[in-house]
Coordinates of C-alpha atoms and ligand atoms in Angstrom, one line a residue:
M1 CA -5.2 8.6 -34.0
S2 CA -5.2 10.6 -30.5
F3 CA -4.3 9.3 -27.3
Q4 CA -6.4 9.3 -24.0
A5 CA -5.2 9.2 -20.5
P6 CA -5.4 5.4 -19.5
K7 CA -8.8 4.1 -18.2
G8 CA -9.4 5.0 -14.4
T9 CA -7.2 8.2 -14.6
F10 CA -7.6 11.5 -15.4
D11 CA -5.6 14.9 -15.8
W12 CA -6.1 17.7 -13.4
L13 CA -6.5 21.2 -15.3
P14 CA -6.7 24.7 -14.4
P15 CA -8.6 26.0 -12.6
Q16 CA -9.4 23.0 -10.5
S17 CA -5.7 22.1 -10.2
D18 CA -4.6 25.2 -8.7
R19 CA -7.2 24.2 -5.9
I20 CA -6.0 20.6 -5.7
L21 CA -2.8 21.9 -4.9
A22 CA -4.0 23.9 -2.1
V23 CA -6.2 21.1 -0.8
R24 CA -3.3 18.8 -0.4
E25 CA -1.5 21.4 1.5
T26 CA -4.6 22.5 3.7
L27 CA -5.4 18.9 4.8
V28 CA -2.1 18.1 6.3
E29 CA -1.6 21.8 7.9
A30 CA -2.5 20.5 11.4
V31 CA -0.1 17.6 11.0
R32 CA 2.7 19.8 10.4
R33 CA 1.9 21.9 13.3
A34 CA 1.8 18.8 15.4
G35 CA 5.5 18.5 14.6
Y36 CA 5.1 15.2 11.8
G37 CA 8.0 15.5 9.6
Y38 CA 7.8 15.0 5.7
I39 CA 8.9 11.6 4.2
E40 CA 9.2 10.9 0.4
T41 CA 9.5 7.4 -0.8
P42 CA 9.6 6.0 -4.0
T43 CA 6.4 5.3 -6.3
F44 CA 7.4 1.6 -6.5
E45 CA 8.7 -0.9 -4.0
D46 CA 9.5 -4.6 -4.1
T47 CA 6.3 -6.5 -4.7
D48 CA 6.9 -8.7 -1.8
L49 CA 6.7 -5.7 0.7
F50 CA 3.0 -5.1 -0.1
K51 CA 2.5 -8.8 -0.4
R52 CA 3.6 -9.2 3.4
G53 CA 2.7 -5.7 4.5
V54 CA -0.6 -5.0 3.3
G55 CA -1.6 -8.7 3.3
E56 CA -2.2 -11.4 0.7
S57 CA -5.6 -11.9 1.5
T58 CA -6.9 -8.5 0.6
D59 CA -8.4 -7.0 -2.7
V60 CA -5.5 -4.5 -3.0
V61 CA -3.1 -7.4 -3.2
T62 CA -4.7 -10.0 -5.0
K63 CA -6.7 -8.0 -7.6
E64 CA -5.3 -4.4 -7.7
M65 CA -1.7 -4.1 -7.7
Y66 CA 0.2 -2.9 -10.8
T67 CA 3.0 -5.4 -10.5
F68 CA 5.6 -5.8 -13.3
E69 CA 9.2 -7.5 -13.7
D70 CA 11.8 -4.8 -14.5
K71 CA 14.7 -5.2 -16.7
G72 CA 16.7 -6.9 -13.9
G73 CA 14.3 -9.4 -13.5
R74 CA 12.9 -8.1 -10.0
S75 CA 9.1 -8.1 -9.2
I76 CA 8.1 -4.4 -8.9
T77 CA 4.9 -2.8 -7.9
L78 CA 3.7 0.5 -8.3
R79 CA 2.7 1.5 -4.6
P80 CA -1.0 0.8 -3.8
E81 CA -0.9 2.6 -0.3
G82 CA 1.7 4.5 1.7
T83 CA 2.0 2.9 4.9
A84 CA 4.0 -0.3 3.9
S85 CA 6.6 2.0 2.3
V86 CA 6.9 4.5 5.2
V87 CA 7.1 1.6 7.8
R88 CA 10.1 -0.1 5.1
A89 CA 11.8 3.2 5.1
V90 CA 11.7 3.8 9.0
L91 CA 13.1 0.5 9.5
Q92 CA 15.6 0.7 6.7
H93 CA 17.0 3.7 8.2
S94 CA 16.7 2.7 11.9
L95 CA 14.8 5.9 12.5
Q96 CA 12.9 4.1 15.5
N97 CA 16.6 4.0 17.2
A98 CA 17.5 7.2 16.1
G99 CA 15.7 9.6 18.7
Q100 CA 12.4 9.8 20.7
L101 CA 9.6 7.5 20.0
P102 CA 7.2 7.7 18.2
V103 CA 8.6 8.7 14.7
K104 CA 6.2 10.9 13.4
L105 CA 5.8 11.4 9.7
W106 CA 3.6 12.6 6.9
Y107 CA 3.5 12.1 3.2
S108 CA 1.4 13.3 0.0
G109 CA 1.8 11.3 -3.1
S110 CA 0.1 9.3 -5.8
Q111 CA -1.2 5.8 -5.3
Y112 CA -2.0 2.9 -8.0
R113 CA -4.9 0.4 -7.8
Y114 CA -6.2 -1.6 -10.7
E115 CA -9.9 -1.0 -9.5
R116 CA -13.4 -0.8 -11.2
A117 CA -13.2 2.7 -12.2
Q118 CA -16.0 4.9 -11.5
K119 CA -16.7 8.3 -9.9
G120 CA -14.5 8.4 -7.0
R121 CA -12.6 5.4 -7.6
Y122 CA -9.8 5.8 -9.9
R123 CA -6.6 3.6 -10.6
H124 CA -4.4 6.5 -10.1
F125 CA -5.4 8.7 -7.1
W126 CA -3.7 11.0 -4.6
Q127 CA -3.5 10.4 -0.7
V128 CA -1.8 12.6 1.9
G129 CA -0.9 10.6 5.0
A130 CA 0.2 10.7 8.7
E131 CA 1.9 7.6 10.6
A132 CA 3.1 7.7 14.3
L133 CA 5.5 4.6 14.8
G134 CA 7.0 3.1 18.0
A135 CA 4.3 3.9 20.6
E136 CA 1.1 2.4 22.0
D137 CA -0.7 5.2 23.6
P138 CA -4.5 5.8 23.2
A139 CA -3.6 9.6 23.0
L140 CA -1.6 9.0 19.9
D141 CA -4.7 7.2 18.2
A142 CA -6.6 10.0 19.5
E143 CA -4.0 12.6 18.1
L144 CA -4.0 11.3 14.7
I145 CA -8.1 11.1 14.5
L146 CA -8.1 14.8 15.6
L147 CA -5.6 15.8 13.1
A148 CA -7.3 14.4 10.3
W149 CA -10.5 15.7 11.6
Q150 CA -8.8 19.1 11.7
G151 CA -7.8 18.7 7.9
F152 CA -11.1 18.1 6.9
A153 CA -12.5 21.2 8.7
A154 CA -9.7 23.0 7.3
V155 CA -10.6 22.5 3.7
G156 CA -14.0 23.7 4.8
L157 CA -16.1 20.2 4.9
K158 CA -18.8 20.1 7.6
R159 CA -20.7 16.9 6.3
V160 CA -18.0 14.4 7.5
T161 CA -18.7 11.6 9.9
L162 CA -16.3 9.8 11.9
L163 CA -16.7 6.1 12.1
L164 CA -15.0 4.3 14.9
N165 CA -14.4 0.6 16.0
S166 CA -11.8 -1.5 17.8
L167 CA -10.5 -4.9 15.9
G168 CA -8.9 -6.5 19.2
D169 CA -5.2 -7.5 18.9
K170 CA -3.1 -10.8 18.9
N171 CA -4.7 -11.9 22.1
C172 CA -8.2 -11.6 21.5
R173 CA -8.9 -11.5 17.7
P174 CA -8.1 -15.5 17.0
A175 CA -11.3 -16.4 19.5
Y176 CA -13.1 -13.3 17.8
R177 CA -12.1 -14.7 14.4
A178 CA -13.2 -18.3 15.1
A179 CA -16.7 -17.2 16.5
L180 CA -17.4 -15.3 13.2
V181 CA -16.1 -18.0 11.1
E182 CA -18.3 -20.4 12.8
F183 CA -21.1 -18.0 12.2
L184 CA -20.4 -17.2 8.7
R185 CA -19.8 -20.8 7.8
K186 CA -23.6 -21.6 8.4
L187 CA -25.0 -18.5 6.0
D188 CA -26.1 -19.3 2.5
L189 CA -23.5 -17.2 0.6
D190 CA -22.2 -17.0 -2.8
E191 CA -19.1 -18.9 -3.6
A192 CA -16.6 -16.0 -3.7
T193 CA -17.8 -14.7 -0.2
R194 CA -17.5 -18.4 1.2
A195 CA -14.1 -18.3 0.0
R196 CA -13.5 -15.0 1.8
I197 CA -14.8 -16.4 5.2
E198 CA -11.7 -18.7 5.1
I199 CA -8.9 -16.2 4.3
N200 CA -10.2 -13.0 5.4
P201 CA -13.7 -13.4 7.6
L202 CA -13.8 -9.8 9.2
R203 CA -14.1 -8.5 5.3
V204 CA -17.1 -10.3 5.0
L205 CA -18.7 -8.2 7.3
D206 CA -17.8 -5.1 5.2
D207 CA -19.8 -6.4 2.3
K208 CA -21.9 -3.8 1.0
R209 CA -24.9 -5.6 -0.6
P210 CA -28.0 -5.1 1.1
D211 CA -28.7 -8.8 0.8
V212 CA -25.8 -9.9 2.4
Q213 CA -26.0 -7.3 5.2
A214 CA -29.5 -8.9 6.1
K215 CA -27.8 -12.1 6.4
L216 CA -25.1 -10.6 9.0
A217 CA -27.7 -9.4 11.4
G218 CA -26.7 -11.1 14.6
A219 CA -23.2 -11.7 13.3
P220 CA -20.4 -11.7 16.4
L221 CA -18.9 -8.4 16.7
A222 CA -15.5 -7.5 17.5
V223 CA -16.1 -5.0 20.1
D224 CA -18.0 -7.5 22.1
H225 CA -15.0 -10.0 22.2
L226 CA -12.3 -7.3 23.1
C227 CA -9.8 -8.6 26.2
E228 CA -9.8 -6.5 29.1
A229 CA -6.6 -4.4 27.6
C230 CA -8.1 -3.5 24.4
K231 CA -11.4 -2.8 25.8
A232 CA -9.6 -0.2 28.1
Y233 CA -7.7 1.1 25.4
H234 CA -10.6 1.5 23.2
E235 CA -12.6 3.3 25.9
E236 CA -9.6 5.7 26.5
V237 CA -9.6 6.5 22.8
R238 CA -13.2 7.3 22.9
A239 CA -13.1 9.1 26.0
L240 CA -10.1 11.5 24.6
L241 CA -12.1 12.1 21.5
T242 CA -14.8 13.3 23.4
A243 CA -12.8 15.7 25.6
L244 CA -11.3 17.0 22.3
G245 CA -14.9 17.7 21.0
V246 CA -14.5 15.2 18.0
P247 CA -17.8 13.7 17.5
F248 CA -17.7 10.0 16.4
T249 CA -20.3 7.2 15.9
D250 CA -19.4 3.7 17.1
D251 CA -19.4 1.3 14.2
P252 CA -19.0 -2.2 15.0
K253 CA -18.9 -3.4 11.5
L254 CA -16.3 -1.3 10.4
V255 CA -13.1 -3.6 9.6
R256 CA -11.3 -1.7 6.8
G257 CA -10.0 -3.1 3.6
L258 CA -6.2 -3.7 4.8
D259 CA -5.1 -6.8 6.9
Y260 CA -2.4 -4.7 9.1
Y261 CA -5.1 -3.2 11.4
T262 CA -5.2 -4.0 15.2
R263 CA -7.1 -2.2 17.8
T264 CA -8.3 1.1 16.7
A265 CA -10.0 1.3 13.1
F266 CA -11.5 4.3 11.8
E267 CA -13.0 6.2 8.9
F268 CA -14.1 9.4 7.5
V269 CA -17.3 9.3 5.5
H270 CA -19.0 12.0 3.5
D271 CA -22.8 11.9 2.5
G272 CA -22.6 13.7 -0.5
L273 CA -20.4 11.1 -2.5
G274 CA -22.7 8.3 -3.0
A275 CA -21.1 4.8 -3.2
Q276 CA -17.6 5.9 -2.7
A277 CA -18.5 7.7 0.5
S278 CA -15.0 7.3 2.2
V279 CA -12.8 10.3 2.4
G280 CA -10.1 8.8 4.7
G281 CA -9.5 6.2 7.0
G282 CA -6.8 4.5 9.0
G283 CA -6.0 2.7 12.2
R284 CA -3.5 1.2 14.5
Y285 CA -1.2 -1.6 13.0
D286 CA 0.9 -3.0 15.9
G287 CA 2.0 -5.9 14.0
L288 CA 3.0 -4.4 10.6
S289 CA 6.7 -3.9 11.4
E290 CA 6.9 -7.7 12.4
Q291 CA 5.2 -8.7 9.5
I292 CA 7.9 -7.4 7.1
G293 CA 10.7 -8.5 9.2
G294 CA 11.4 -5.4 11.6
P295 CA 11.4 -5.5 15.3
S296 CA 7.9 -4.9 17.3
L297 CA 6.8 -1.2 16.3
P298 CA 3.3 -0.2 17.6
S299 CA 2.0 2.2 15.4
V300 CA -1.0 4.2 14.1
G301 CA -1.6 6.2 11.0
W302 CA -4.3 7.2 8.3
A303 CA -4.5 8.0 4.9
L304 CA -6.8 10.7 3.4
G305 CA -8.1 10.8 -0.1
V306 CA -7.3 14.0 -1.9
D307 CA -9.6 13.2 -4.8
R308 CA -12.5 12.2 -3.0
T309 CA -12.1 15.1 -0.5
F310 CA -12.3 17.6 -3.7
L311 CA -15.4 15.7 -4.8
A312 CA -16.8 16.3 -1.2
M313 CA -15.8 19.9 -1.5
E314 CA -17.9 20.3 -4.6
A315 CA -20.8 18.2 -3.2
E316 CA -20.8 21.1 -0.2
G317 CA -20.6 23.8 -2.8
L318 CA -17.3 24.9 -1.6
L319 CA -15.8 25.0 -5.3
D320 CA -18.7 26.9 -6.7
D321 CA -16.4 30.4 -6.9
L322 CA -13.6 28.6 -8.7
T323 CA -12.3 31.2 -10.9
S324 CA -9.7 31.1 -13.4
Q325 CA -7.5 34.2 -12.5
R326 CA -4.1 33.0 -13.8
V327 CA -2.6 36.5 -13.3
E328 CA -3.1 40.0 -11.8
V329 CA -1.9 41.9 -14.7
Y330 CA -2.0 41.3 -18.4
G331 CA 0.2 43.1 -21.0
V332 CA -1.3 44.1 -24.3
P333 CA 1.5 45.4 -26.8
L334 CA 0.9 47.6 -30.0
G335 CA 4.1 47.2 -32.4
E336 CA 7.1 45.4 -32.1
D337 CA 9.2 48.3 -30.0
A338 CA 6.5 48.2 -27.6
R339 CA 6.5 44.4 -27.2
R340 CA 10.2 44.3 -26.6
R341 CA 9.5 47.1 -23.7
L342 CA 6.4 45.3 -22.4
F343 CA 8.4 41.9 -22.1
L344 CA 11.0 43.5 -19.9
L345 CA 8.1 45.1 -17.9
V346 CA 6.1 41.8 -17.3
N347 CA 9.2 40.3 -15.9
E348 CA 9.9 43.2 -13.4
L349 CA 6.4 43.1 -12.3
R350 CA 6.8 39.2 -11.7
Q351 CA 10.0 40.2 -9.9
A352 CA 8.4 42.4 -7.5
G353 CA 6.0 39.9 -6.4
V354 CA 3.1 41.0 -9.0
S355 CA 2.0 37.9 -11.2
A356 CA 1.9 38.9 -14.9
D357 CA 1.5 37.6 -18.5
M358 CA 1.4 39.1 -21.8
A359 CA 0.0 38.5 -25.4
F360 CA 2.5 36.2 -27.1
G361 CA 2.7 35.0 -30.5
G362 CA 2.3 38.5 -32.5
K363 CA -1.5 38.8 -32.1
G364 CA -3.2 42.1 -33.1
V365 CA -4.7 44.2 -30.2
K366 CA -8.4 42.6 -30.3
A367 CA -7.0 39.0 -29.8
A368 CA -4.4 40.4 -27.2
M369 CA -7.6 42.1 -25.1
K370 CA -9.4 39.2 -25.5
G371 CA -6.2 37.1 -23.7
A372 CA -6.3 39.7 -21.2
D373 CA -10.1 38.9 -20.3
R374 CA -9.5 35.0 -20.6
S375 CA -6.7 35.6 -17.9
G376 CA -8.9 36.8 -15.4
A377 CA -6.2 39.6 -14.9
R378 CA -7.9 42.6 -13.0
F379 CA -5.3 44.9 -15.0
A380 CA -4.0 45.3 -18.4
L381 CA -1.1 47.0 -19.5
I382 CA -1.6 48.6 -22.9
L383 CA 1.6 50.0 -24.5
G384 CA 1.6 51.6 -28.0
E385 CA 4.3 53.2 -29.9
R386 CA 3.0 56.8 -28.9
D387 CA 3.0 55.9 -25.3
L388 CA 6.8 54.6 -25.6
A389 CA 7.9 57.7 -26.7
A390 CA 6.0 59.6 -23.9
E391 CA 7.6 56.9 -21.5
A392 CA 3.9 56.0 -20.2
V393 CA 1.6 53.2 -20.6
Q394 CA -2.0 53.0 -20.3
L395 CA -3.3 51.3 -17.2
K396 CA -7.1 49.6 -17.7
D397 CA -9.2 48.3 -14.9
L398 CA -10.5 45.6 -16.3
T399 CA -13.5 45.3 -13.9
T400 CA -14.5 48.9 -14.3
G401 CA -13.0 49.6 -17.6
D402 CA -11.2 52.7 -16.4
Q403 CA -8.2 53.7 -18.2
T404 CA -5.6 56.1 -16.8
E405 CA -1.8 56.9 -18.1
V406 CA 1.1 56.0 -15.9
P407 CA 4.6 56.8 -16.1
L408 CA 6.6 53.7 -17.0
A409 CA 9.1 54.3 -14.2
Q410 CA 6.3 54.2 -12.0
V411 CA 3.8 51.4 -13.0
V412 CA 5.3 48.6 -10.6
E413 CA 4.8 50.7 -7.7
V414 CA 1.5 51.8 -8.9
L415 CA 0.4 48.2 -9.6
K416 CA 1.6 46.9 -6.3
G417 CA -0.5 49.5 -4.3
K418 CA -3.6 48.9 -6.5
L419 CA -3.1 45.4 -5.8
Q420 CA -2.6 45.4 -2.3
Ligands
LIG1 P1 -7.2 3.1 2.1 O1 -5.8 3.4 1.5 O2 -7.9 2.0 1.1 O3 -7.6 2.9 3.4 O4 -7.9 4.5 1.6 C1 -7.8 5.8 2.1 C2 -8.7 6.7 1.5 O5 -8.1 7.0 0.0 C3 -10.0 6.4 1.3 O6 -10.7 6.9 2.0 C4 -10.2 7.3 0.0 O7 -11.0 8.4 0.4 C5 -9.0 7.0 -0.7 N1 -9.0 6.1 -1.9 C6 -8.9 4.7 -1.8 N2 -8.7 4.1 -3.0 C7 -9.1 5.1 -3.7 C8 -9.4 5.0 -5.1 N3 -9.5 3.9 -6.2 N4 -9.5 6.1 -6.1 C9 -9.7 7.5 -5.4 N5 -9.6 7.4 -3.8 C10 -9.1 6.3 -3.1

C-alpha cells in the first residue's frame, strides 16, 4: 500500500518549489516597502470566529470548513482565510490602541477549504495578504489596490485585470438588498438559488452559469443605489487609482464570496486560467470587527492566491526557463581519503558562500559524474588519490568540458572568482 496526498492537495517539489518561495516573497515586496508589518496567526481558530467573521451564509462557512472537535471538546476550524484571524489578533492584543492608526499588517500562509477540487482550486492552498485596520480613507483602499497590482507586476504578470465595485454600507445596503430580493424572487430559478436569495441575495449576482446570468439582465445594481457618502468615497478611490496609473474595469456585479465586505470590493483576474480566473481579491470590511465583538474598526485588505499566481505565470510563459540548478559546485571523489578531504572542502565552499554538494553513498566515478550533471552545477571538483598527494584538485567546467588543475589551498578563492 502506498499513500497519496489527500484529494485536493499536492506537494511542491524542486525546481518549482524554489520558485514558489520566490513568488511568495516577491508578491509582498511592495507591501513591506510600504511599512506593513508581518503577522503570523495560528492555522486553526475557534470555529465561531469564522462563523461570525466570514459569515454564516457564505459557501466557505456552510460547506467548506475543516471543523473538528479537539481533545478538550472545543470546536476548532482550520483557517479558510486570513482576515478574520488578523482582526481577532489585533483586537486580542489591542493593537488598535497601541499606536497610530491604521494598523498595517501582512501575512503569508496556507488556507484550508473543502472545495470541489480542480485545477487552480485546491483544499489546501497558499495566500499572501495585507490588511490596514482602523481607518476609513479612500487613499488607503487605493494604496492597497496599488500594492497588490505592484505585487503581480513584480512577478512579471502582464495579463492581470483589476475589477472594481462598491457594495455600499450599512446605510444604503439594506434598501439595495430589498430591491434586489424583490427582483430575484420574480425570476424562475432552481431551489438552491431561491434559498440563496433569502440568505445572501448579493451572491446570486455572482452566479457563473450563463443561463442564470441571462436571467439577471436588468437586476438592480449596488452602484445605482449608493448613498451620497458611499458614492463620493467610491469616486475618490477611482480617481486615485487613475492618478496612480492603475487601470481598472468597473464591474457592477462583483460581490465577492465573503459576507464582510462594505463599500470597495475588488478582484484581480487573469485571462490564462479558465474557470478559476481570480488571482486575488479583497475589499473594505468596516463591520467585521464589531461582528466578532470588537469596537468599530473600519478596515480594508486583500488576499492573493499564490498557487494561482504561479499558474498564471506558467500561462504567460514566465516559468519556461525553470532549471534545476541545485548547487554551483559538485564534488566527485575517487577513493576513501579523497572522499574525506572533499567532504571538508565542500563545507569550506558553503561557508565561503558558494553552494556546493558532492556524491554520497560511495558511488563510482561514473555515477558521481552523473550526479554532478543532475545537480545542475557549473563546476565539478574531481579529487583522486594522486591529486591528493599533489595537494591539488581537478576543476572541470561542466558547460565547456574544460578541465584545469588548481591547488587545494586556492580552490575556494578560484571558484568564488569564477562564479562572480
Ligand atoms: P478569497 O479568500 O476567496 O477572497 O480568495 C482570494 C484568492 O485566493 C483568490 O483570488 C484565489 O487566487 C485564491 N484562492 C481562493 N480559494 C482558493 C482555492 N480553493 N485554491 C486555490 N486558490 C484559492
